[in-house]
Amino acid sequence: MTDTPQLPPAYRLVALDEIDSTNDEAKRLIGQGAGDGTLVWARAQLRGRGRRGREWVSPPGNLYCSVILRPECTPAQAAQLSFAAALALADGLSPLVPPHSQITFKWPNDVLFNEKKVAGILLESSTAESGRVDWLVLGLGVNVASSPADTAFPATSLHEEGSGPVAVVEVLENFSRHLLTQINRWRDDGFAPIREKWLRRAAGVGEEVTVVLESETLTGEFVGIDETGALIIGLAGGERRTVTSSDVFFGPRAP
Ligand code: BTN
């Protein structure tokens, strides 16, 4: 391993010391004609973004990258790639963390390490007039050396969980390799095998969760995810609802 990531030939690496946000840079590059497989990696971000307009604190020492993808699919299908990315990260982290570490997933896009958030995925896309996806930017942030304090959901880093000195470059290399595998599998076999693998690592299945929607808050059993990736919640009285976008909290009430 060197300081320069060795990525599979399907990628074109754009390596930067510092940028506002790798997702934003990827979108600017799309405007200049960048194609499928362009991977923007920065050692630090000045305005890293999380889901729902939140800040993603981005000091040097952690991984920040965004991959441009141009899959031939609908926007709903493209959203399934965030589950593929979570699987790719779990597979990529496994050889780098202590044995018996627990790497699990929190719907929709979080990767947990020993029940605390270690990584987040931010998927942004544009749809062509045909209704098909024009481009997709898959952004990934992994807390390698440090994690932010005072987050709503507890956060951690590989270092804080006893992984020793893991190199950011190694996390990027492993993730990018496994992402290709997962994307090829999704292209060939659809979402079903990814869904199945994701559910094996899903946190809180069968337990009580609370989802906060714009107009209501639902508490019930986390039944699983459906064939599109939507969360299925079982309410008291037996009614089942599917939720496509929300924050999910473990337990009866949102903090
Ligand atoms: C979340 O969990 O809220 C998603 C976090 C995504 C953070 C990554 S870091 C690389 C890429 N660039 C950004 O500005 N955000 C994503």
PDB file of C-alpha atoms in Angstrom, residues 139 223 243:
ATOM      1  CA  GLY A 139     -20.817  10.150  -1.275  1.00  0.00           C
ATOM      2  CA  VAL A 223     -40.264  -5.477  10.326  1.00  0.00           C
ATOM      3  CA  VAL A 243     -41.519   4.576   4.742  1.00  0.00           C
TER       4      VAL A 243
END
